[in-house]
């Protein structure tokens, strides 16, 4: 699931890289990009294993993610109905990967997290970046440290990267993800707080740090 607003010209190429790395359907949520970006989304919609969902106006990252989650939940429900309770026809739990559209998440890292989510049911997998490198802007390094410290004070749990948009989980957590309040960027922090408060395991895996 990739929420995006006014994507850059390389966005289509990054979608193609994802499809090369994993056997999965790519769900792109156009969060009100407007007419100037219709051609980009048309190209994506025409790719195999891709679907584009649209907001006519910008509603925020949290709402865009939930639009994607709702679509996936409908697909999972339809598959279960088709199987009719026949265990032989039932597919394994669906793994769900969320990533940002700006090129900071590699297709390889995404594939790794998706595989982990499928093998760790009921767990939220975070792609944690390394902020110690020289290429990391000081504002990003400081912002990450402050966010982690504040999160620890609020929740009692330390996470090295609370701001990461690269996250994966299996479909057992879909209902929870849709229940958590938040329409904008605050939604992702709310997800972490909800998981800690409900005892849902959170696992951080190191990913490439790209700027």
CSV table of C-alpha atoms in Angstrom, one decimal, residues 31 58-66 147 151 154 162-164 167 177 179-195:
chain,number,residue,atom,x,y,z
A,31,UNK,CA,-4.5,11.4,-2.1
A,58,UNK,CA,-6.3,15.7,-0.1
A,59,UNK,CA,-7.4,13.9,3.1
A,60,UNK,CA,-4.1,13.1,4.7
A,61,UNK,CA,-1.7,10.2,5.0
A,62,UNK,CA,-3.6,8.4,7.7
A,63,UNK,CA,-6.8,8.5,5.7
A,64,UNK,CA,-5.0,7.4,2.6
A,65,UNK,CA,-3.6,4.4,4.4
A,66,UNK,CA,-7.0,3.5,5.8
A,147,UNK,CA,10.5,11.5,18.6
A,151,UNK,CA,7.5,8.1,22.6
A,154,UNK,CA,4.6,8.3,26.8
A,162,UNK,CA,9.2,5.9,15.3
A,163,UNK,CA,8.9,8.0,12.1
A,164,UNK,CA,9.5,5.2,9.5
A,167,UNK,CA,5.9,-1.1,8.0
A,177,UNK,CA,-5.4,-0.4,11.9
A,179,UNK,CA,-10.0,1.5,14.2
A,180,UNK,CA,-7.1,3.7,15.3
A,181,UNK,CA,-7.9,7.4,15.0
A,182,UNK,CA,-6.0,9.8,12.9
A,183,UNK,CA,-6.2,11.3,9.4
A,184,UNK,CA,-2.8,12.8,8.9
A,185,UNK,CA,0.8,12.1,9.7
A,186,UNK,CA,-0.1,11.6,13.4
A,187,UNK,CA,-1.8,8.4,12.5
A,188,UNK,CA,1.4,6.4,12.3
A,189,UNK,CA,2.5,7.4,15.8
A,190,UNK,CA,-1.0,6.5,17.0
A,191,UNK,CA,-0.6,3.1,15.5
A,192,UNK,CA,2.6,2.5,17.6
A,193,UNK,CA,1.0,3.7,20.8
A,194,UNK,CA,-2.1,1.5,20.2
A,195,UNK,CA,0.1,-1.6,19.6
